[in-house]
C-alpha positions in Angstrom: -112.9 11.9 23.3 -110.9 10.0 22.7 -109.4 7.4 24.2 -106.2 7.4 26.3 -103.4 4.5 24.0 -102.8 3.3 27.4 -106.0 2.6 29.9 -104.6 -0.8 33.0 -107.5 -1.3 35.5 -107.6 -4.1 38.0 -104.8 -5.9 36.2 -103.2 -8.6 38.4 -100.1 -11.1 38.0 -98.3 -13.9 39.5 -95.8 -16.3 38.6 -95.8 -19.6 39.6 -99.0 -21.9 40.3 -100.1 -23.6 43.5 -97.9 -23.8 46.3 -95.6 -21.6 44.7 -97.6 -19.2 43.7 -95.5 -15.2 43.5 -98.5 -12.4 42.7 -96.1 -9.7 41.4 -98.9 -7.3 40.5 -102.0 -5.9 42.4 -105.7 -4.9 41.4 -102.5 -1.6 39.6 -104.8 1.3 37.1 -102.8 2.9 35.8 -103.3 5.3 32.1 -101.8 7.5 29.9 -102.3 10.3 27.9 -101.2 11.3 24.1 -98.1 13.3 24.6 -97.5 12.1 28.3 -94.8 10.6 29.6 -94.6 9.3 32.9 -92.0 8.0 35.4 -92.6 4.5 37.0 -90.2 4.3 40.5 -90.2 1.7 43.1 -87.8 -0.5 44.8 -86.3 -3.8 43.3 -89.3 -6.3 43.1 -92.0 -3.6 43.3 -93.8 -5.9 39.9 -92.4 -2.0 37.7 -90.9 -4.3 34.5 -93.6 -6.8 35.2 -95.9 -4.3 34.0 -94.2 -2.7 30.8 -94.2 -6.2 29.8 -97.2 -7.1 30.0 -98.7 -2.8 28.2 -96.9 -4.0 25.8 -98.0 -7.5 24.8 -94.7 -9.0 25.9 -96.8 -11.9 27.9 -100.0 -12.8 28.6 -102.6 -10.4 30.9 -103.7 -13.1 33.9 -106.3 -10.8 35.2 -108.0 -7.1 35.2 -108.5 -4.8 32.1 -105.7 -3.7 29.8 -106.4 -1.7 26.7 -103.5 -0.2 25.3 -103.7 1.2 21.6 -107.3 0.9 21.2 -106.5 -4.0 21.2 -107.9 -5.1 24.3 -105.2 -7.2 25.7 -107.3 -9.4 28.1 -108.0 -12.9 26.5 -105.9 -11.8 23.6 -104.0 -15.1 21.6 -99.9 -14.7 20.4 -100.9 -13.0 17.1 -102.2 -9.9 18.5 -99.2 -9.1 20.2 -97.5 -9.8 17.8 -99.4 -7.6 16.1 -99.5 -4.8 18.8 -95.5 -5.1 20.1 -95.7 -3.6 16.1 -96.8 -0.1 17.1 -94.2 -0.1 20.4 -91.0 1.1 20.7 -89.2 -0.4 23.2 -86.0 1.4 25.1 -83.9 -1.5 27.2 -81.0 -0.4 29.6 -78.5 -2.9 28.3 -79.4 -1.5 24.1 -79.6 -4.5 22.9 -77.8 -3.4 19.3 -76.4 -6.1 17.4 -72.7 -5.8 16.5 -71.8 -6.1 13.9 -75.0 -3.9 12.1 -74.1 0.1 11.5 -76.3 1.9 13.4 -78.3 3.2 10.3 -78.3 -0.8 10.0 -79.9 -0.8 13.2 -82.0 1.8 13.0 -83.6 -0.2 9.5 -84.2 -2.8 11.4 -87.4 -1.7 13.2 -88.9 -0.4 9.7 -88.0 -4.1 8.5 -92.0 -5.2 8.7 -93.0 -2.3 6.7 -93.9 -3.9 3.3 -94.4 -0.3 1.6 -91.1 0.6 2.0 -87.7 -0.2 -0.2 -84.9 -1.4 1.6 -83.4 1.6 0.6 -86.0 3.9 1.8 -86.4 2.4 5.2 -82.5 3.6 5.1 -82.7 7.1 4.2 -85.5 7.0 7.1 -83.1 5.4 9.2 -80.3 7.7 8.6 -82.7 11.0 9.5 -83.7 9.7 12.4 -79.4 8.9 13.2 -79.8 12.7 13.1 -82.4 14.1 14.7 -80.7 11.9 17.8 -77.2 13.6 17.2 -75.5 10.7 15.6 -75.3 12.5 11.7 -72.2 11.7 11.4 -71.3 8.0 13.0 -74.8 6.3 11.3 -72.1 4.1 9.3 -70.1 2.5 12.8 -70.8 -0.6 14.5 -71.7 -0.2 18.4 -68.0 -0.8 19.4 -66.6 1.9 17.7 -69.1 4.6 19.8 -70.0 5.1 23.2 -72.6 3.8 26.0 -74.5 7.5 25.0 -74.3 7.6 22.0 -75.1 3.6 21.5 -78.5 4.7 23.4 -78.7 7.3 21.9 -79.2 4.3 18.8 -81.2 2.6 20.6 -84.1 5.7 21.2 -83.8 6.3 17.1 -84.6 2.7 16.7 -87.0 3.4 18.6 -88.6 5.9 17.8 -88.2 5.1 13.9 -91.3 3.9 12.6 -93.9 6.9 14.2 -94.7 4.3 18.0 -97.5 4.6 18.8 -96.4 3.9 22.9 -93.0 4.0 23.9 -91.9 1.4 26.7 -88.5 2.5 28.4 -87.1 0.3 31.6 -84.0 1.7 32.9 -82.5 3.2 29.6 -80.6 5.4 31.4 -78.6 2.8 34.0 -75.5 2.6 32.2 -74.4 6.1 31.6 -73.1 8.5 33.2 -75.2 11.8 34.4 -74.7 13.5 30.9 -75.4 11.3 28.8 -78.3 9.7 30.5 -79.7 13.1 31.1 -79.3 13.8 28.3 -81.1 10.9 25.6 -83.8 11.2 28.1 -84.4 15.1 26.9 -84.3 13.2 23.3 -86.8 11.4 23.9 -88.7 14.1 26.0 -88.2 16.6 22.8 -88.9 13.6 19.8 -91.4 12.4 21.9 -93.3 15.6 22.3 -92.9 16.5 18.7 -94.7 12.9 17.5 -97.7 13.0 20.2 -96.1 10.1 21.7 -96.9 9.0 25.2 -93.7 7.1 26.8 -93.0 4.1 29.7 -90.0 4.5 31.4 -89.3 2.3 34.4 -86.1 4.1 36.0 -84.1 4.0 39.9 -82.7 7.3 37.9 -83.5 10.3 40.7 -82.1 12.9 37.9 -84.0 12.7 35.2 -87.4 13.0 37.2 -87.2 16.5 35.9 -89.1 14.9 32.2 -92.3 13.8 33.1 -95.3 14.6 32.8 -95.9 12.7 36.1 -94.7 10.6 38.4 -96.0 7.2 39.7 -94.3 4.6 42.4 -94.6 0.7 42.9 -94.7 -0.5 46.2 -95.0 -4.2 46.7 -97.1 -4.7 43.0 -99.2 -2.4 43.8 -99.5 1.6 42.8 -98.7 4.0 45.6 -99.3 6.9 44.5 -99.3 9.5 41.3 -97.8 13.6 41.2 -97.4 15.7 39.3 -93.6 15.9 38.4 
């Protein structure tokens, strides 16, 4: 039986020490299956983004067990976490594109660590992924020449071009209008389903609940419920 790409058991995390210690995750259990799209919802301060950063190996684990794409995160050093991060596609609320690079160059950056690809091959794959997100005619534009929805599409292309084992998205529709937001998340769903890539998406946006296989609510650092969307 294949292992789930993400498996968390009893994950607890706190900021600060001593009297300043503040627990933000409490005994969190969560699994993601291959190709599954899970939305993580809940009020601000409930621990959603902290959980995302732990799964994405952006922070070191404290307590509990976590296995992401076969890597045990408990006790994992920085080098192991860096290797894992290279296998994960990240999409953020603020697209984090480099303003002096074209859309194609921004997407190609995600392939820089793949020594098997030449620069021409990286650019070709970046162009193909931009075409897949509907931006074939905008590949040579810098971010300032793109709309907010188009910039977020570039960010989706960048996250998926390396065929990651997992996509983590933090409020990817927060800065977009309703139509652009729905276009972006449906695009994420279609591309990820095609590649069999699981997505964990943190959101406050009720307009996008229809893309999920499952919606998981957090409150005060705990998983409150898991339900089929």
